[in-house]
Coordinates of C-alpha atoms in Angstrom, one line a residue:
M1 CA 13.5 -40.0 -26.6
R2 CA 14.7 -43.5 -27.5
L3 CA 18.2 -42.9 -25.9
K4 CA 16.5 -41.6 -22.7
F5 CA 14.4 -44.8 -22.6
I6 CA 17.4 -47.0 -23.1
K7 CA 19.3 -45.2 -20.3
M8 CA 16.4 -45.6 -18.0
L9 CA 16.0 -49.2 -18.9
C10 CA 19.7 -49.9 -18.2
F11 CA 19.4 -48.0 -14.9
L12 CA 16.4 -50.1 -13.8
I13 CA 18.1 -53.4 -14.8
V14 CA 21.2 -52.5 -12.7
K15 CA 19.0 -51.6 -9.8
L16 CA 17.1 -54.8 -10.2
F17 CA 20.2 -56.9 -10.1
K18 CA 21.6 -55.0 -7.1
L19 CA 18.3 -55.6 -5.3
I20 CA 18.2 -59.3 -6.2
S21 CA 21.8 -59.8 -5.1
E22 CA 21.1 -57.9 -1.8
L23 CA 18.0 -60.1 -1.1
T24 CA 19.7 -63.4 -1.9
T25 CA 23.1 -62.9 -0.3
K26 CA 24.2 -65.8 1.7
G27 CA 25.9 -65.4 5.0
T28 CA 26.4 -67.0 8.4
K29 CA 23.4 -68.3 10.4
D30 CA 23.5 -65.1 12.5
N31 CA 23.4 -62.8 9.5
V32 CA 20.5 -64.7 8.1
K33 CA 18.7 -64.5 11.4
A34 CA 19.5 -60.8 11.7
N35 CA 18.2 -60.2 8.1
F36 CA 15.0 -62.1 8.9
I37 CA 14.4 -60.0 12.0
N38 CA 15.0 -56.8 10.0
N39 CA 12.7 -57.8 7.2
Q40 CA 10.1 -55.3 8.4
S41 CA 12.6 -52.5 7.9
P42 CA 11.9 -49.4 5.8
Q43 CA 14.5 -50.7 3.4
K44 CA 12.3 -53.7 2.6
N45 CA 9.3 -51.4 2.0
K46 CA 11.5 -49.2 -0.3
N47 CA 12.6 -52.3 -2.2
Q48 CA 9.0 -53.5 -2.6
R49 CA 7.8 -50.1 -3.8
F50 CA 10.7 -50.0 -6.3
L51 CA 9.8 -53.5 -7.7
K52 CA 6.1 -52.5 -8.0
T53 CA 7.0 -49.3 -9.8
M54 CA 9.3 -51.3 -12.2
V55 CA 6.5 -53.8 -13.0
K56 CA 4.0 -51.0 -13.6
F57 CA 6.5 -49.2 -15.8
F58 CA 7.1 -52.2 -18.0
I59 CA 3.4 -53.1 -18.2
Y60 CA 2.2 -49.6 -19.2
N61 CA 5.1 -48.9 -21.5
Y62 CA 5.0 -52.2 -23.4
Q63 CA 4.3 -51.4 -27.1
P64 CA 4.6 -54.4 -29.4
K65 CA 5.8 -53.5 -32.9

């Protein structure tokens, strides 16, 4: 059980860092403009759902010792 939790936690951390790097990538002015225009894309909605799920996961599974 504990190993499964640790694996899941590592997976979520990796996904979080990938998401942060994707959202904060710097590019040329055209790329920034294109990313801004595409902000309403399904990928953004997917990223938002993922972050909400992660927050809920950590809030509901927090068990202080």
